[in-house]
Coordinates of C-alpha atoms in Angstrom, one line a residue:
M1 CA 81.7 50.7 106.8
D2 CA 78.3 50.7 105.1
R3 CA 76.4 53.4 103.1
K4 CA 75.0 55.1 106.2
S5 CA 78.1 55.3 107.9
R6 CA 79.8 56.5 104.9
I7 CA 77.1 59.6 104.5
A8 CA 77.5 60.3 108.4
A9 CA 81.5 60.4 107.9
F10 CA 80.8 62.8 104.8
V11 CA 78.6 65.2 106.6
V12 CA 80.5 65.5 109.7
V13 CA 83.6 66.1 107.8
L14 CA 82.0 68.8 105.8
C15 CA 80.3 70.4 108.8
T16 CA 83.8 70.5 110.5
V17 CA 85.6 72.2 107.4
L18 CA 82.7 74.8 107.3
F19 CA 82.5 75.5 110.7
L20 CA 86.6 75.8 110.5
L21 CA 86.4 77.9 107.5
G22 CA 83.7 80.3 108.9
Y23 CA 86.1 80.6 112.2
L24 CA 89.1 81.7 110.2
W25 CA 86.8 84.1 108.3
A26 CA 85.4 85.6 111.0
N27 CA 88.2 85.8 113.1
Q28 CA 90.3 87.5 110.2
Q29 CA 87.4 90.2 109.6
R30 CA 87.4 91.0 113.5
L31 CA 91.3 91.7 112.9
Q32 CA 90.3 93.9 110.0
V33 CA 88.1 96.2 111.5
P34 CA 89.0 100.0 110.7
G35 CA 90.5 101.6 113.9
Y36 CA 93.6 103.7 114.7
G37 CA 96.5 104.2 112.6
F38 CA 99.5 106.4 113.2
L39 CA 99.3 109.8 114.8
R40 CA 101.2 112.9 113.4
S41 CA 101.4 116.6 114.6
Q42 CA 100.8 119.5 112.1
D43 CA 100.6 123.1 112.6
G44 CA 99.8 122.7 116.5
L45 CA 97.0 120.4 115.7
L46 CA 97.3 116.3 116.0
S47 CA 96.4 114.3 112.8
V48 CA 94.5 111.1 113.8
R49 CA 93.7 108.2 111.0
F50 CA 90.8 106.4 111.9
G51 CA 89.9 103.8 109.3
R52 CA 89.6 106.0 106.1
Q53 CA 88.7 108.9 108.3
L54 CA 91.3 111.6 109.1
L55 CA 91.0 113.7 111.8
W56 CA 92.6 117.0 113.6
L57 CA 92.3 117.4 117.1
D58 CA 93.3 120.6 119.1
A59 CA 95.5 120.3 122.6
A60 CA 91.7 119.8 124.3
G61 CA 90.8 117.0 122.3
D62 CA 88.2 118.6 120.0
V63 CA 88.1 117.4 116.4
Q64 CA 89.0 120.6 114.4
Q65 CA 88.7 119.1 110.9
Q66 CA 87.2 115.7 109.5
L67 CA 88.1 114.3 106.1
D68 CA 86.8 111.2 104.5
L69 CA 89.5 109.7 102.5
S70 CA 87.1 107.5 100.6
R71 CA 85.7 110.7 98.5
A72 CA 89.2 110.4 96.6
G73 CA 88.5 106.5 96.3
L74 CA 91.5 106.0 98.7
I75 CA 92.1 103.0 100.9
P76 CA 94.8 104.3 103.3
A77 CA 97.3 101.9 104.6
G78 CA 100.3 102.5 107.0
D79 CA 101.8 105.9 107.8
H80 CA 100.8 109.5 106.6
A81 CA 102.9 112.7 106.6
F82 CA 102.5 116.1 105.4
F83 CA 104.3 118.3 102.8
T84 CA 105.5 122.0 103.9
N85 CA 102.5 123.2 101.9
G86 CA 99.9 121.1 103.7
D87 CA 99.5 118.3 101.1
L88 CA 98.8 114.9 102.6
L89 CA 101.0 112.0 101.5
V90 CA 99.0 108.7 102.0
Y91 CA 99.4 105.4 100.6
H92 CA 96.5 103.7 98.9
R93 CA 96.6 99.9 99.1
P94 CA 93.3 98.8 97.3
D95 CA 93.9 94.7 97.6
E96 CA 94.4 93.0 101.4
A97 CA 97.3 91.7 102.1
G98 CA 97.6 87.6 101.4
V99 CA 98.4 84.9 103.5
G100 CA 102.0 85.0 102.3
Y101 CA 102.2 88.4 103.9
W102 CA 100.7 87.6 107.3
L103 CA 103.0 84.3 107.6
A104 CA 105.9 86.6 106.6
R105 CA 104.9 89.2 109.3
Y106 CA 104.3 86.4 111.9
L107 CA 107.8 85.0 111.5
R108 CA 109.3 88.3 110.7
L109 CA 110.9 87.5 107.6
Q110 CA 112.8 90.0 105.4
K111 CA 111.3 90.9 102.3
Q112 CA 113.3 89.0 99.6
E113 CA 112.7 91.0 96.1
P114 CA 110.6 94.2 95.9
R115 CA 107.5 94.2 93.3
P116 CA 106.3 97.1 91.6
Q117 CA 103.4 98.9 92.5
Q118 CA 100.0 97.4 90.8
E119 CA 97.8 99.8 88.7
Q120 CA 96.5 102.5 91.2
E121 CA 98.2 101.1 94.2
G122 CA 101.0 103.4 95.8
F123 CA 101.5 106.6 97.1
Y124 CA 99.3 109.7 96.5
R125 CA 99.9 113.3 97.0
C126 CA 96.3 115.2 97.9
A127 CA 95.9 118.9 98.1
L128 CA 93.7 119.8 101.4
P129 CA 90.9 120.4 102.0
Q130 CA 89.5 119.7 98.5
L131 CA 91.1 116.2 98.5
A132 CA 92.5 116.6 94.7
C133 CA 95.1 113.5 94.8
A134 CA 97.3 112.8 92.2
P135 CA 100.0 109.6 91.9
F136 CA 103.4 110.5 93.5
G137 CA 106.7 108.4 93.9
R138 CA 106.0 105.8 91.6
A139 CA 109.8 104.9 91.4
L140 CA 109.3 103.2 94.9
P141 CA 108.7 100.1 95.0
A142 CA 105.3 98.5 96.5
L143 CA 104.9 98.4 100.1
D144 CA 103.1 95.4 101.4
S145 CA 103.7 95.7 105.1
A146 CA 104.7 98.2 107.4
F147 CA 106.3 101.3 106.5
R148 CA 107.1 104.9 107.9
L149 CA 107.5 108.2 106.4
A150 CA 109.1 111.6 106.8
I151 CA 109.2 114.6 104.8
A152 CA 112.2 117.5 104.8
A153 CA 111.4 121.2 104.1
E154 CA 112.5 120.9 100.6
D155 CA 109.8 117.9 99.8
T156 CA 112.3 115.4 100.0
V157 CA 110.6 112.0 101.1
F158 CA 111.9 109.3 103.2
V159 CA 110.5 106.3 103.4
A160 CA 111.6 103.2 105.7
D161 CA 110.3 99.9 104.3
T162 CA 110.5 97.7 107.5
P163 CA 110.7 94.5 106.3
G164 CA 112.7 95.4 103.4
F165 CA 115.4 96.3 105.8
V166 CA 116.1 99.7 103.8
I167 CA 115.1 103.1 104.0
Y168 CA 114.4 105.2 100.4
R169 CA 115.2 109.0 100.1
L170 CA 112.9 110.1 97.1
V171 CA 114.6 114.0 96.0
P172 CA 111.9 115.9 94.0
G173 CA 112.4 115.4 90.3
A174 CA 114.4 112.0 90.9
D175 CA 114.1 109.2 88.5
A176 CA 114.7 106.5 91.0
P177 CA 115.0 106.8 94.9
E178 CA 118.2 106.5 96.7
R179 CA 118.5 103.8 99.6
T180 CA 120.7 103.0 102.3
A181 CA 123.3 100.6 102.4
E182 CA 122.8 96.7 102.4
G183 CA 123.3 95.2 105.5
L184 CA 122.8 98.5 107.7
L185 CA 119.5 98.2 109.0
R186 CA 117.2 95.5 110.3
F187 CA 113.4 96.1 110.6
P188 CA 113.8 100.0 110.4
N189 CA 110.5 101.4 111.8
Q190 CA 109.8 104.9 112.7
L191 CA 111.7 107.8 111.2
W192 CA 112.2 111.7 112.4
L193 CA 114.1 114.5 110.8
S194 CA 115.8 116.9 112.9
D195 CA 118.5 119.5 112.5
E196 CA 121.3 117.0 112.2
G197 CA 119.8 114.6 110.1
L198 CA 117.2 111.6 110.0
W199 CA 116.8 109.5 113.0
A200 CA 115.4 105.9 112.4
A201 CA 114.5 103.2 115.1
D202 CA 116.6 100.0 114.0
T203 CA 114.5 97.6 115.7
N204 CA 116.0 94.3 115.4
N205 CA 119.5 96.1 116.0
R206 CA 118.2 97.5 119.1
R207 CA 119.4 101.0 118.2
L208 CA 118.4 104.5 117.5
L209 CA 120.3 105.6 114.3
L210 CA 121.3 109.4 113.1
L211 CA 122.0 109.2 109.2
D212 CA 123.1 111.9 107.0
V213 CA 120.4 113.1 104.6
E214 CA 123.0 114.6 102.1
D215 CA 125.0 112.4 99.8
P216 CA 126.5 110.0 100.6
F217 CA 122.7 109.4 101.7
G218 CA 122.6 106.9 104.8
A219 CA 126.1 107.4 106.3
V220 CA 125.9 107.0 110.0
L221 CA 126.3 109.7 111.9
R222 CA 125.2 108.7 115.7
E223 CA 124.3 105.6 117.5
V224 CA 122.3 104.9 120.4
V225 CA 122.1 101.5 121.6
L226 CA 119.0 101.1 123.9
S227 CA 119.2 97.7 126.1
P228 CA 116.2 95.5 126.9
Q229 CA 113.9 96.6 129.5
Q230 CA 111.3 94.2 131.7
G231 CA 111.2 91.7 129.0
R232 CA 111.0 94.4 126.1
S233 CA 113.7 94.2 123.5
W234 CA 112.6 96.0 120.2
P235 CA 112.3 99.7 119.9
H236 CA 110.0 100.5 117.0
Q237 CA 108.8 104.2 117.8
F238 CA 110.1 106.9 119.6
V239 CA 109.8 110.6 120.5
A240 CA 112.6 113.2 121.4
S241 CA 111.8 115.0 124.6
G242 CA 114.6 117.4 125.4
S243 CA 117.7 115.7 125.5
E244 CA 116.1 112.4 126.6
W245 CA 114.6 109.9 124.1
L246 CA 110.5 108.2 125.1
V247 CA 110.9 104.8 123.0
N248 CA 108.2 102.3 122.6
M249 CA 109.6 99.1 123.4
A250 CA 108.2 96.0 122.3
D251 CA 108.0 92.3 123.2
D252 CA 108.9 89.6 121.0
R253 CA 105.6 89.3 119.5
M254 CA 105.9 93.3 118.9
R255 CA 103.1 93.8 121.0
D256 CA 102.3 94.8 125.1
G257 CA 105.2 97.6 124.8
R258 CA 106.5 99.5 127.5
L259 CA 107.5 103.6 126.8
V260 CA 110.8 103.7 128.4
R261 CA 112.9 106.9 129.0
F262 CA 116.5 106.8 128.1
S263 CA 119.4 109.5 127.8
A264 CA 120.8 110.8 125.1
T265 CA 123.3 108.1 125.4
G266 CA 121.2 105.4 126.0
A267 CA 120.8 104.8 129.7
P268 CA 117.5 103.5 130.9
M269 CA 116.1 106.2 133.2
G270 CA 112.3 104.4 133.8
V271 CA 109.3 103.2 132.6
L272 CA 106.3 105.8 131.9
A273 CA 102.6 105.0 132.5
A274 CA 102.9 100.9 132.9
E275 CA 100.1 100.6 134.6
T276 CA 97.8 103.1 132.6
L277 CA 99.1 101.3 128.8
V278 CA 98.7 97.7 128.0
D279 CA 99.8 97.7 124.0
P280 CA 100.7 101.3 122.8
L281 CA 100.4 101.1 118.8
A282 CA 101.2 104.7 118.1
F283 CA 102.1 107.8 120.1
E284 CA 102.8 111.7 119.5
S285 CA 103.8 114.5 121.6
L286 CA 101.7 117.8 121.3
G287 CA 102.0 120.7 123.7
D288 CA 102.7 119.3 127.1
Q289 CA 100.8 116.3 126.7
L290 CA 101.4 112.6 125.2
W291 CA 98.9 111.2 122.6
V292 CA 98.7 107.2 122.8
V293 CA 96.8 104.6 120.7
D294 CA 96.4 101.9 123.3
A295 CA 95.7 98.8 120.7
D296 CA 94.3 96.6 123.6
A297 CA 91.7 99.5 124.6
E298 CA 91.2 100.2 121.0
R299 CA 91.4 104.0 122.2
L300 CA 93.3 107.4 122.2
L301 CA 94.4 108.3 125.8
R302 CA 96.2 111.4 126.7
L303 CA 98.8 111.2 129.2
N304 CA 100.4 114.5 131.1
Q305 CA 104.3 115.1 131.4
G306 CA 104.0 112.7 134.7
G307 CA 102.6 109.8 132.7
A308 CA 99.4 110.3 134.2
L309 CA 96.1 109.8 132.5
V310 CA 94.1 113.0 131.5
P311 CA 90.4 112.1 132.6
E312 CA 88.8 114.3 129.9
P313 CA 87.2 112.0 127.0
V314 CA 88.3 112.6 123.7
D315 CA 85.6 114.4 121.1
G316 CA 82.1 112.9 120.4
V317 CA 83.2 112.2 116.9
L318 CA 86.1 110.1 117.9
A319 CA 84.2 108.1 120.6
E320 CA 81.4 107.3 118.2
L321 CA 83.9 105.8 115.6
E322 CA 85.4 104.0 118.3
Q323 CA 81.8 102.6 119.5
Q324 CA 80.9 101.7 116.0
A325 CA 83.9 99.8 115.7
E326 CA 83.7 97.9 118.8
R327 CA 80.0 96.9 117.8
V328 CA 81.5 95.6 114.5
R329 CA 84.2 93.9 116.3
E330 CA 81.9 92.6 119.0
G331 CA 79.5 91.1 116.1
Y332 CA 82.4 88.8 114.5
L333 CA 83.8 87.7 117.8
W334 CA 80.3 86.6 118.2
A335 CA 80.5 84.5 114.9
V336 CA 83.9 83.5 116.1
R337 CA 82.1 81.7 119.1
L338 CA 79.8 80.5 117.2
A339 CA 82.0 78.8 114.3
L340 CA 84.2 77.1 117.7
A341 CA 81.2 75.9 119.0
G342 CA 79.9 74.5 115.6
M343 CA 83.2 72.6 115.3
V344 CA 83.3 71.1 118.6
L345 CA 79.6 69.8 118.1
S346 CA 80.3 68.5 114.7
L347 CA 83.2 66.5 116.1
L348 CA 81.0 65.3 119.0
G349 CA 78.3 64.6 116.6
G350 CA 80.8 62.5 114.4
F351 CA 82.0 60.4 117.5
L352 CA 78.5 59.6 118.4
A353 CA 77.3 58.8 114.8
A354 CA 80.2 56.4 114.5
W355 CA 79.4 55.0 117.8
L356 CA 75.6 54.4 116.8
L357 CA 76.1 53.5 113.4
E358 CA 79.3 50.9 114.0
R359 CA 78.9 50.1 117.6
E360 CA 78.3 45.8 116.8
Q361 CA 81.6 46.1 114.2
T362 CA 83.5 48.0 116.7
R363 CA 82.5 45.5 119.5
A364 CA 83.5 42.7 117.4
Q365 CA 86.6 44.2 116.3
F366 CA 87.9 44.7 120.1
A367 CA 86.5 41.2 120.9
G368 CA 88.9 40.1 117.9
W369 CA 91.8 41.6 119.3
S370 CA 91.3 40.5 122.8
G371 CA 90.7 37.1 121.8
R372 CA 93.9 36.8 119.6
G373 CA 95.9 38.3 122.3
L374 CA 94.6 35.6 124.5
A375 CA 95.2 32.9 122.3
A376 CA 98.8 34.1 121.8
L377 CA 99.4 33.8 125.5
V378 CA 98.2 30.4 126.0
A379 CA 100.2 29.2 122.9
A380 CA 103.4 30.7 124.1
E381 CA 106.1 28.3 125.4
P382 CA 106.6 28.4 129.0
A383 CA 109.7 30.3 130.2
P384 CA 112.1 28.4 132.4
I385 CA 112.4 29.5 136.1

């Protein structure tokens, strides 16, 4: 290989690597564009988190209040909840999750060792509407991945650390949180407090559990086993509807769920809005309507009791936030496409350069192989017939 060939090979490799890095960066940025988080009902309104914005909607879908969490320097992650006096509990995660987090999330691995919270990271309790925030629950470990919250009337906080396979109970004034027994849960998700105790979606054990909230914390009071439905095996969200359960059953990728009705004992009773919802991310009931975030459409939808889509659009404030996020995602999507096209062109250019610069050497090499093969055949001893 002469000097020109070496330079051409270096340029091709460099361009391909740069386009690959650009593709990975643009795709990651597209996935991290702020969008809908979890929903929660509060005092007859629906609280909706969209990026760093927290909005309260009434039953008609009109925004009654909007709060910019960036005013307090907060980068919210995961679930949020409200104390009895209306204070907000939110988790601030200043740094993006690393490659290890995304790999563990993809492989659905259990978190091995909880790490302490870093400076400024962790839960904050914020008085509303002035958004006066103070650190809260510093005895809890850092939450790198998914978690869910529930707050009791006496301000006891329950935290489901999903990849940690544990639920914590933090009592006001306690120095350290209590936790459920080792081996009881596998990927616990949504929490819901009832008069009986704490209900939890025990996702990888395919069940809903009722846990005792008193001492000893975490004793199992009841179990509702849920069978797979339409290829969806993993219950991770639920709402109680009278004596029935409405459960979000996800597929093996924890996506494209189905809202399945189950009886109080776990008998399947049908699927809700299977034709309307592609990838329900979060849902919450408010009045006689079910509000659902569809991650595929990146929209907040409303369903009536029969599962039919309510045609009225959401408030213009939310619609504008949706459109802004969609424009940003579309820009990154074009960057992804351009980077992918650049990689293909770079590789094709490399093959073309190799042929133009090394054509004679390549022909001579093939001719040499062909000649050696023919000579070997001629020199071979004839086989007896």
